[in-house]
Short mmCIF file of C-alpha atoms in Angstrom, two decimals:
data_model
loop_
_atom_site.label_atom_id
_atom_site.label_comp_id
_atom_site.label_asym_id
_atom_site.label_seq_id
_atom_site.Cartn_x
_atom_site.Cartn_y
_atom_site.Cartn_z
CA MET A 13 0.00 0.00 0.00
CA THR A 14 1.56 3.26 -1.01
CA ARG A 15 1.69 6.39 1.11
CA THR A 16 -0.03 8.34 -1.69
CA LEU A 17 -3.02 6.00 -1.68
CA LEU A 18 -3.31 6.33 2.09
CA ILE A 19 -3.22 10.14 1.87
CA VAL A 20 -5.82 10.25 -0.92
CA THR A 21 -8.07 7.89 1.05
CA LEU A 22 -7.65 9.93 4.23
CA VAL A 23 -8.45 13.22 2.48
CA ALA A 24 -11.48 11.82 0.61
CA PHE A 25 -12.82 10.08 3.72
CA GLY A 26 -12.19 13.23 5.74
CA ALA A 27 -14.21 15.31 3.28
CA LEU A 28 -17.08 12.82 3.34
CA SER A 29 -16.98 12.69 7.14
CA ALA A 30 -16.96 16.49 7.40
CA ALA A 31 -20.04 16.70 5.15
CA ALA A 32 -21.83 14.02 7.20
CA LEU A 33 -20.94 15.77 10.47
CA ALA A 34 -22.15 19.11 9.11
CA GLN A 35 -25.47 17.60 8.05
CA HIS A 36 -26.19 15.19 10.93
CA GLY A 37 -23.76 15.85 13.82
CA TYR A 38 -21.55 13.26 15.54
CA PHE A 39 -24.33 11.31 17.25
CA GLY A 40 -26.72 11.81 14.34
CA ILE A 41 -24.45 9.72 12.13
CA PHE A 42 -24.92 6.77 14.48
CA ALA A 43 -28.64 7.38 15.03
CA LEU A 44 -29.31 6.85 11.33
CA HIS A 45 -27.95 3.30 11.61
CA PHE A 46 -30.52 2.33 14.24
CA GLN A 47 -33.52 3.20 12.06
CA THR A 48 -33.44 0.05 9.90
CA PHE A 49 -32.05 -3.46 10.09
CA GLY A 50 -29.95 -2.65 7.03
CA GLY A 51 -28.39 0.29 8.84
CA MET A 52 -27.75 -1.83 11.93
CA GLN A 53 -26.07 -4.48 9.77
CA VAL A 54 -23.74 -1.88 8.25
CA LEU A 55 -22.87 -0.52 11.71
CA ALA A 56 -22.27 -4.05 13.07
CA ASP A 57 -20.04 -4.83 10.08
CA LEU A 58 -18.02 -1.66 10.71
CA VAL A 59 -17.62 -2.49 14.39
CA ILE A 60 -16.45 -6.04 13.59
CA ALA A 61 -13.99 -4.79 10.97
CA LEU A 62 -12.56 -2.12 13.27
CA VAL A 63 -12.16 -4.59 16.15
CA LEU A 64 -10.17 -6.87 13.81
CA VAL A 65 -8.05 -3.90 12.66
CA MET A 66 -7.43 -2.85 16.27
CA ALA A 67 -6.25 -6.38 17.08
CA TRP A 68 -3.85 -6.19 14.14
CA MET A 69 -2.64 -2.73 15.24
CA TRP A 70 -2.07 -4.09 18.76
CA HIS A 71 0.16 -6.91 17.49
CA ASP A 72 1.91 -4.74 14.90
CA ALA A 73 2.63 -1.98 17.41
CA ARG A 74 4.15 -4.48 19.83
CA ALA A 75 6.29 -5.95 17.04
CA THR A 76 7.53 -2.51 15.96
CA GLY A 77 7.94 -1.04 19.44
CA ARG A 78 5.17 1.55 19.11
CA ASN A 79 2.63 2.68 21.68
CA VAL A 80 -0.73 1.42 20.39
CA TRP A 81 -3.01 3.27 22.83
CA PRO A 82 -3.27 6.58 20.95
CA TRP A 83 -4.28 4.71 17.80
CA LEU A 84 -6.87 2.61 19.62
CA VAL A 85 -8.41 5.73 21.19
CA VAL A 86 -8.54 7.52 17.82
CA THR A 87 -10.13 4.42 16.25
CA LEU A 88 -12.77 4.19 18.97
CA ALA A 89 -13.59 7.90 18.69
CA LEU A 90 -13.18 8.50 14.95
CA GLY A 91 -13.43 5.08 13.29
CA SER A 92 -11.27 4.44 10.25
CA PHE A 93 -9.21 7.58 10.82
CA GLY A 94 -7.26 5.66 13.48
CA PRO A 95 -6.00 2.84 11.24
CA LEU A 96 -5.37 5.21 8.33
CA LEU A 97 -3.24 7.51 10.49
CA TYR A 98 -1.50 4.50 12.08
CA LEU A 99 -0.49 3.23 8.64
CA LEU A 100 0.64 6.70 7.53
CA THR A 101 2.92 7.04 10.54
CA ARG A 102 4.14 3.45 10.55
CA PRO A 103 7.91 3.25 10.01
CA SER A 104 8.93 1.77 6.68
CA SER A 105 10.62 -1.58 6.77
CA PRO A 106 13.05 -2.95 4.17
CA GLY A 107 11.23 -4.28 1.12
CA ARG A 108 8.07 -2.33 1.93
CA ALA A 109 6.89 0.51 -0.33
#
């Protein structure tokens, strides 16, 4: 995964998130997911995916000597911004682009 792709994803997701926050507010974004079973399924899927990503971040941070707690807190508060920022600030290793 290239740094450029991560930056483009972060900027695009940030713009979408800003628009959603402006229209619905922080808690309003979540409230919409509880109105239908389809919305609840999407929210449950996101929670499952982020828990799996947080488990990976935990193991990766221990392997690379990083403090994982800031990234877990950001993920719990802001969702996918946590893993995206974690990957952007992850030190490069040999053979990794």
